[in-house]
Coordinates of C-alpha atoms in Angstrom, one line a residue:
M1 CA -13.2 -16.5 3.5
V2 CA -13.1 -20.4 1.9
G3 CA -10.4 -20.8 0.5
R4 CA -7.7 -17.8 1.0
K5 CA -4.3 -18.1 2.6
L6 CA -3.3 -15.9 5.8
T7 CA 0.3 -14.7 4.4
R8 CA 2.6 -12.1 4.9
D9 CA 3.1 -8.9 2.0
A10 CA 5.9 -9.8 -0.2
N11 CA 6.6 -6.5 0.2
A12 CA 7.0 -5.8 3.2
R13 CA 7.1 -2.6 5.5
L14 CA 7.8 -4.4 8.7
G15 CA 7.6 -8.6 8.3
G16 CA 4.7 -8.0 6.1
V17 CA 2.1 -9.3 8.9
C18 CA -0.5 -6.3 8.6
A19 CA -0.6 -6.2 5.4
G20 CA -1.2 -9.6 5.1
V21 CA -3.8 -9.6 7.5
A22 CA -5.5 -6.6 6.1
R23 CA -6.5 -8.3 3.0
Y24 CA -6.9 -11.7 4.6
F25 CA -9.8 -9.3 6.0
G26 CA -10.5 -7.2 3.2
I27 CA -9.8 -4.0 5.1
D28 CA -6.7 -0.9 3.8
P29 CA -3.0 -1.9 5.6
I30 CA -3.1 0.9 7.3
V31 CA -6.0 0.1 9.3
A32 CA -4.5 -2.9 10.0
R33 CA -1.3 -1.1 11.7
I34 CA -3.0 1.4 13.5
L35 CA -5.1 -1.3 15.8
V36 CA -1.4 -3.4 15.8
V37 CA -0.8 -0.2 17.2
A38 CA -3.4 0.3 19.5
G39 CA -3.2 -3.0 20.6
A40 CA 0.8 -3.2 22.0
L41 CA -0.2 0.0 24.2
L42 CA -3.5 -1.6 25.0
T43 CA -1.2 -4.5 25.7
G44 CA 1.7 -3.5 27.2
G45 CA 3.3 -4.6 24.5
L46 CA 1.8 -9.1 24.2
L47 CA 1.3 -7.7 21.4
V48 CA 5.1 -7.0 19.9
V49 CA 5.6 -10.6 20.2
A50 CA 2.5 -11.7 19.0
Y51 CA 3.4 -9.6 15.9
V52 CA 7.6 -11.2 15.2
A53 CA 6.4 -14.8 16.4
L54 CA 4.0 -14.0 13.2
I55 CA 7.2 -13.1 11.8
F56 CA 8.5 -15.9 12.0
V57 CA 5.1 -18.4 11.2
L58 CA 3.4 -17.0 8.6
P59 CA 4.2 -18.2 5.2
K60 CA 5.4 -14.7 3.0
S61 CA 2.8 -14.4 -0.4
S62 CA 4.4 -15.5 -3.1
V63 CA 1.8 -12.8 -5.2
S64 CA 2.4 -9.8 -6.0
G65 CA 0.0 -7.3 -5.4
D66 CA 1.9 -3.7 -5.8
V67 CA 1.6 -2.0 -9.2
F68 CA 3.8 0.2 -9.0
D69 CA 6.7 -2.2 -9.9
V70 CA 6.2 -2.1 -13.5
R71 CA 9.1 -0.8 -15.3
P72 CA 7.8 -1.5 -18.8
E73 CA 11.4 -2.6 -21.3
S74 CA 9.2 -1.6 -24.6
A75 CA 6.5 1.1 -25.2
S76 CA 5.8 2.2 -29.1
S77 CA 5.0 5.8 -30.5
E78 CA 3.2 6.8 -33.8
K79 CA 6.3 8.9 -34.3
Y80 CA 8.5 7.7 -33.6
G81 CA 8.2 4.0 -33.2
P82 CA 9.7 1.3 -31.0
I83 CA 11.0 2.3 -28.8
D84 CA 12.9 0.0 -25.7
C85 CA 13.2 1.5 -21.9
S86 CA 15.0 -1.9 -20.5
V87 CA 18.5 0.8 -21.3
P88 CA 19.1 4.2 -21.8
S89 CA 21.0 4.9 -25.0
S90 CA 23.6 6.9 -23.8
E91 CA 25.0 8.8 -20.8
S92 CA 24.2 11.7 -21.1
E93 CA 19.7 10.5 -22.0
R94 CA 20.5 8.5 -19.0
Q95 CA 21.7 11.9 -16.4
T96 CA 19.2 13.4 -18.6
Y97 CA 16.5 13.4 -15.8
V98 CA 18.3 12.4 -12.9
G99 CA 16.9 14.9 -9.8
V100 CA 14.6 16.8 -12.6
G101 CA 11.4 16.7 -11.6
H102 CA 9.3 19.0 -13.6
L103 CA 10.2 21.3 -14.7
P104 CA 7.7 24.8 -15.8
P105 CA 7.9 26.5 -19.0
K106 CA 10.1 29.9 -18.4
P107 CA 8.1 33.1 -18.4
P108 CA 7.5 34.8 -21.9
R109 CA 10.6 37.5 -23.3
S110 CA 7.8 40.4 -22.3
F111 CA 7.7 40.1 -18.2
R112 CA 11.9 39.8 -18.2

């Protein structure tokens, strides 16, 4: 634990305390959250007061650890060349896949 600093997580759910403590001790954030809820129940809410105090005392982490925040600005395809991902090229392209999700292929005509 030498050289590590206890901070709140920048991508916080509820203050980021549990995620920051979990990162500091090298455990899963879900385990830390379960321990906080169990501790709050066992201490009659005293741990909730400590949690709120830690929200104000601990500094926010400057490092974002969420790998899902990656948004490509461009991509390259062998067939189509460079593709700009930052802005849809047309209004119809912007609304093509909104709310669609994955659609299965249509069945062959012989099954209709």
